[in-house]
Amino acid sequence: MRGDARVLVVGVGGLGCPALLALATAGVARITLCDDDVVDVTNLHRQILFHEADVGTAKLDAAARALRARAPGLDVRLHRARVLPDGAVALAREADVVLEGSDNFATKFLVADACRLSGTPVVHASAVRWVGTALAVGGGAGPCYRCVFEDVPFEDAPNCAEAGVMGPVVGVIAAAQADLALAMLDGVDVAGTLLTFDGHTGVLRRRLISRRADCPLCGPSPRIRRIDAASYVPPACAG
Ligand SMILES: [Zn+2]
């Protein structure tokens, strides 16, 4: 399976860069990169695919150069945009596993929903300050991202750009994210695995999450049956 595997990586930032390095040399056939940002000098310490000469250029171009140099046989494809509600399910369906390491909750929930609706396994990752998490979600019956984080938090939820994040914590979680994704490609049942790394104590915890009985995505009476664009923007901006 791994030799034919198609991987979608959403977000080529502090999490995506180290995860991509791990995946590129792990024997997958194709990696599609999804991002619309440019390389910023203030992020070079944790976005380890990039160099100072890349500053100001599209992340996807710089990342593709680095990955092709490292793994010449790898099929690297570029999706030069954020994941948007229109087309999200189709994008997820083209992959055997998705790695979601975006920097905002709207994208995280959109990718979670698109992967569930397309039946594609996904590994979510996030890191804020000294703590990072990785969550593996199978393509089948659950549990899912919304079993843990019910809905998009539009208030009082800092992202890593606002709160700051430690580069080593990002590296640990990105490696764990890539590891879980490769395990799923190899047929290992890691669905529902939640890894949490505390950079202050150096403790990596693993636990299995449970399916939430009233989960709006994977519960017995799911509220989310299709992608509704208004669900991923703050109410004041909807429409
Ligand atoms: Zn769920």
CSV table of C-alpha atoms and ligand atoms in Angstrom, one decimal:
chain,number,residue,atom,x,y,z
A,1,MET,CA,0.0,0.0,0.0
A,2,ARG,CA,2.7,2.5,1.0
A,3,GLY,CA,4.4,2.2,-2.4
A,4,ASP,CA,1.3,3.4,-4.2
A,5,ALA,CA,0.1,5.8,-1.5
A,6,ARG,CA,-1.2,9.2,-2.2
A,7,VAL,CA,-0.8,11.7,0.6
A,8,LEU,CA,-2.4,15.2,1.0
A,9,VAL,CA,-0.6,17.6,3.3
A,10,VAL,CA,-2.7,20.6,4.3
A,11,GLY,CA,-0.5,23.4,5.5
A,12,VAL,CA,3.2,23.7,4.7
A,13,GLY,CA,4.3,25.4,7.9
A,14,GLY,CA,6.0,24.4,11.1
A,15,LEU,CA,4.1,21.1,11.2
A,16,GLY,CA,4.0,20.4,7.5
A,17,CYS,CA,7.7,20.9,6.8
A,18,PRO,CA,9.1,18.2,9.1
A,19,ALA,CA,6.2,15.9,8.4
A,20,LEU,CA,6.9,16.3,4.6
A,21,LEU,CA,10.6,15.4,5.2
A,22,ALA,CA,9.6,12.3,6.9
A,23,LEU,CA,7.1,11.3,4.3
A,24,ALA,CA,9.2,12.1,1.3
A,25,THR,CA,11.7,9.4,2.1
A,26,ALA,CA,9.3,6.9,3.5
A,27,GLY,CA,8.3,5.4,0.1
A,28,VAL,CA,5.0,7.0,-0.6
A,29,ALA,CA,4.2,7.6,-4.3
A,30,ARG,CA,2.6,11.0,-4.4
A,31,ILE,CA,2.4,14.0,-2.1
A,32,THR,CA,0.1,16.9,-2.8
A,33,LEU,CA,0.9,20.1,-0.9
A,34,CYS,CA,-1.8,22.6,-0.1
A,35,ASP,CA,-1.0,26.1,1.0
A,36,ASP,CA,-1.3,29.7,-0.3
A,37,ASP,CA,1.3,31.5,1.8
A,38,VAL,CA,4.8,32.7,1.1
A,39,VAL,CA,8.0,32.0,3.1
A,40,ASP,CA,8.5,34.4,6.0
A,41,VAL,CA,11.8,35.1,7.6
A,42,THR,CA,10.3,35.0,11.1
A,43,ASN,CA,9.2,31.3,10.7
A,44,LEU,CA,12.4,29.9,9.3
A,45,HIS,CA,13.4,28.4,12.6
A,46,ARG,CA,10.6,25.9,12.5
A,47,GLN,CA,9.7,25.7,8.8
A,48,ILE,CA,12.8,23.5,8.1
A,49,LEU,CA,12.3,23.0,4.4
A,50,PHE,CA,13.1,26.7,3.8
A,51,HIS,CA,16.2,28.8,3.7
A,52,GLU,CA,16.8,32.6,3.7
A,53,ALA,CA,17.0,32.6,-0.1
A,54,ASP,CA,13.4,31.3,-0.2
A,55,VAL,CA,11.9,34.3,1.8
A,56,GLY,CA,9.1,36.0,-0.2
A,57,THR,CA,8.6,33.0,-2.6
A,58,ALA,CA,5.6,30.7,-2.5
A,59,LYS,CA,6.0,28.1,0.2
A,60,LEU,CA,4.8,25.4,-2.3
A,61,ASP,CA,7.6,26.2,-4.8
A,62,ALA,CA,10.3,26.2,-2.1
A,63,ALA,CA,8.9,23.0,-0.6
A,64,ALA,CA,8.7,21.2,-3.9
A,65,ARG,CA,12.3,22.1,-4.7
A,66,ALA,CA,13.5,20.7,-1.4
A,67,LEU,CA,11.4,17.6,-1.6
A,68,ARG,CA,12.4,16.8,-5.2
A,69,ALA,CA,16.0,17.2,-4.3
A,70,ARG,CA,15.6,14.8,-1.4
A,71,ALA,CA,13.4,12.3,-3.2
A,72,PRO,CA,13.8,12.5,-7.0
A,73,GLY,CA,11.3,9.7,-7.6
A,74,LEU,CA,8.5,11.3,-5.6
A,75,ASP,CA,5.5,12.7,-7.4
A,76,VAL,CA,5.0,16.2,-5.8
A,77,ARG,CA,1.9,18.0,-6.7
A,78,LEU,CA,0.9,21.5,-5.8
A,79,HIS,CA,-2.5,22.8,-4.8
A,80,ARG,CA,-1.9,26.6,-4.7
A,81,ALA,CA,-4.7,27.6,-2.4
A,82,ARG,CA,-6.2,26.9,1.0
A,83,VAL,CA,-8.6,24.1,1.3
A,84,LEU,CA,-12.0,25.8,0.6
A,85,PRO,CA,-15.5,24.4,1.3
A,86,ASP,CA,-16.1,24.0,-2.5
A,87,GLY,CA,-13.9,21.1,-3.5
A,88,ALA,CA,-12.7,20.0,-0.1
A,89,VAL,CA,-14.4,16.6,-0.3
A,90,ALA,CA,-13.0,15.9,-3.8
A,91,LEU,CA,-9.5,17.0,-2.7
A,92,ALA,CA,-9.7,14.6,0.3
A,93,ARG,CA,-11.0,11.8,-1.8
A,94,GLU,CA,-7.9,11.9,-4.0
A,95,ALA,CA,-5.7,10.9,-1.1
A,96,ASP,CA,-5.2,7.7,0.9
A,97,VAL,CA,-4.4,9.7,4.0
A,98,VAL,CA,-4.5,13.4,4.8
A,99,LEU,CA,-2.1,15.3,7.2
A,100,GLU,CA,-3.8,18.4,8.5
A,101,GLY,CA,-1.4,20.8,10.1
A,102,SER,CA,-3.1,24.1,9.3
A,103,ASP,CA,-2.9,27.2,11.5
A,104,ASN,CA,-6.6,28.0,11.9
A,105,PHE,CA,-9.6,26.2,13.3
A,106,ALA,CA,-11.8,26.8,10.3
A,107,THR,CA,-9.5,24.8,8.1
A,108,LYS,CA,-9.1,22.1,10.7
A,109,PHE,CA,-12.8,21.5,11.0
A,110,LEU,CA,-13.3,21.8,7.2
A,111,VAL,CA,-10.7,19.1,6.6
A,112,ALA,CA,-12.1,16.9,9.4
A,113,ASP,CA,-15.6,17.1,7.8
A,114,ALA,CA,-14.3,16.6,4.3
A,115,CYS,CA,-12.3,13.6,5.3
A,116,ARG,CA,-15.2,12.0,7.1
A,117,LEU,CA,-17.6,12.6,4.2
A,118,SER,CA,-15.1,11.2,1.7
A,119,GLY,CA,-14.1,8.3,4.0
A,120,THR,CA,-10.4,9.3,4.0
A,121,PRO,CA,-8.2,8.8,7.1
A,122,VAL,CA,-6.7,11.9,8.5
A,123,VAL,CA,-4.1,12.8,11.1
A,124,HIS,CA,-4.6,16.2,12.7
A,125,ALA,CA,-1.8,18.1,14.4
A,126,SER,CA,-1.5,21.4,16.2
A,127,ALA,CA,1.0,23.1,18.5
A,128,VAL,CA,0.6,26.1,20.7
A,129,ARG,CA,3.4,27.4,23.1
A,130,TRP,CA,4.9,24.3,24.7
A,131,VAL,CA,2.2,21.7,24.0
A,132,GLY,CA,1.4,19.8,20.8
A,133,THR,CA,-1.2,17.2,19.9
A,134,ALA,CA,-1.6,14.7,17.1
A,135,LEU,CA,-4.9,12.9,16.5
A,136,ALA,CA,-5.4,9.9,14.1
A,137,VAL,CA,-8.9,9.6,12.6
A,138,GLY,CA,-9.8,6.5,10.5
A,139,GLY,CA,-11.8,6.7,7.4
A,140,GLY,CA,-14.6,4.5,8.8
A,141,ALA,CA,-17.0,4.9,11.7
A,142,GLY,CA,-15.1,7.1,14.1
A,143,PRO,CA,-14.2,8.5,16.6
A,144,CYS,CA,-13.4,11.8,14.8
A,145,TYR,CA,-12.0,15.3,15.4
A,146,ARG,CA,-15.4,16.6,16.4
A,147,CYS,CA,-15.7,13.9,19.1
A,148,VAL,CA,-12.9,15.8,20.8
A,149,PHE,CA,-13.4,19.4,19.6
A,150,GLU,CA,-17.1,19.8,18.9
A,151,ASP,CA,-17.2,22.9,16.8
A,152,VAL,CA,-15.2,25.8,15.4
A,153,PRO,CA,-14.2,28.1,18.4
A,154,PHE,CA,-14.6,31.6,17.0
A,155,GLU,CA,-13.7,33.3,20.2
A,156,ASP,CA,-10.8,33.2,22.6
A,157,ALA,CA,-8.9,30.5,20.8
A,158,PRO,CA,-5.3,31.6,20.1
A,159,ASN,CA,-3.5,30.0,17.2
A,160,CYS,CA,0.3,29.5,17.1
A,161,ALA,CA,0.9,32.8,15.3
A,162,GLU,CA,-0.8,34.7,18.1
A,163,ALA,CA,0.4,32.6,21.1
A,164,GLY,CA,3.8,31.6,19.8
A,165,VAL,CA,5.1,28.0,19.5
A,166,MET,CA,8.3,26.3,20.4
A,167,GLY,CA,10.2,24.9,17.3
A,168,PRO,CA,11.2,21.6,19.0
A,169,VAL,CA,7.6,20.9,20.1
A,170,VAL,CA,6.4,21.4,16.5
A,171,GLY,CA,9.1,19.0,15.3
A,172,VAL,CA,8.1,16.3,17.8
A,173,ILE,CA,4.4,16.5,16.9
A,174,ALA,CA,5.1,16.7,13.2
A,175,ALA,CA,7.2,13.5,13.4
A,176,ALA,CA,4.4,11.8,15.4
A,177,GLN,CA,1.8,13.0,12.8
A,178,ALA,CA,3.9,11.5,10.0
A,179,ASP,CA,4.4,8.3,12.0
A,180,LEU,CA,0.6,7.8,12.5
A,181,ALA,CA,-0.1,8.5,8.9
A,182,LEU,CA,2.5,5.9,7.7
A,183,ALA,CA,1.1,3.4,10.2
A,184,MET,CA,-2.4,3.8,8.8
A,185,LEU,CA,-1.0,3.4,5.2
A,186,ASP,CA,0.6,0.2,6.5
A,187,GLY,CA,-2.7,-1.0,7.8
A,188,VAL,CA,-2.0,-0.6,11.5
A,189,ASP,CA,-5.1,0.3,13.4
A,190,VAL,CA,-4.2,3.6,15.1
A,191,ALA,CA,-7.5,5.3,14.6
A,192,GLY,CA,-8.6,7.2,17.7
A,193,THR,CA,-5.0,7.7,18.9
A,194,LEU,CA,-4.4,11.0,20.5
A,195,LEU,CA,-0.8,11.9,21.3
A,196,THR,CA,0.1,14.9,23.5
A,197,PHE,CA,3.6,16.2,23.9
A,198,ASP,CA,4.5,18.6,26.7
A,199,GLY,CA,7.8,20.3,25.8
A,200,HIS,CA,8.3,21.5,29.4
A,201,THR,CA,8.3,18.1,30.9
A,202,GLY,CA,9.3,16.1,27.8
A,203,VAL,CA,6.3,13.8,28.4
A,204,LEU,CA,4.6,12.2,25.4
A,205,ARG,CA,1.2,10.8,26.4
A,206,ARG,CA,-0.9,8.4,24.3
A,207,ARG,CA,-4.5,7.8,24.8
A,208,LEU,CA,-7.4,6.5,22.8
A,209,ILE,CA,-10.4,8.8,22.3
A,210,SER,CA,-13.9,7.5,22.5
A,211,ARG,CA,-16.7,8.2,20.1
A,212,ARG,CA,-19.0,10.9,21.3
A,213,ALA,CA,-22.6,9.6,21.4
A,214,ASP,CA,-24.0,12.9,20.0
A,215,CYS,CA,-21.1,13.7,17.7
A,216,PRO,CA,-22.4,16.0,14.9
A,217,LEU,CA,-20.1,14.3,12.4
A,218,CYS,CA,-19.8,10.6,13.3
A,219,GLY,CA,-22.7,10.1,15.7
A,220,PRO,CA,-25.7,7.9,14.9
A,221,SER,CA,-27.7,11.0,13.8
A,222,PRO,CA,-25.1,13.3,12.3
A,223,ARG,CA,-25.9,16.9,11.7
A,224,ILE,CA,-23.1,17.3,9.2
A,225,ARG,CA,-24.0,15.5,6.0
A,226,ARG,CA,-22.4,17.8,3.5
A,227,ILE,CA,-20.0,20.8,3.5
A,228,ASP,CA,-21.8,24.0,4.3
A,229,ALA,CA,-19.5,26.9,3.7
A,230,ALA,CA,-21.2,29.1,6.3
A,231,SER,CA,-20.1,26.7,9.0
A,232,TYR,CA,-16.4,27.6,8.7
A,233,VAL,CA,-16.5,31.4,9.0
A,234,PRO,CA,-17.4,33.6,12.0
A,235,PRO,CA,-21.2,34.4,12.0
A,236,ALA,CA,-20.5,38.1,11.4
A,237,CYS,CA,-18.7,37.2,8.2
A,238,ALA,CA,-21.0,34.6,7.0
A,239,GLY,CA,-22.5,35.4,3.6
B,1,ZN,ZN,-17.1,12.2,15.9
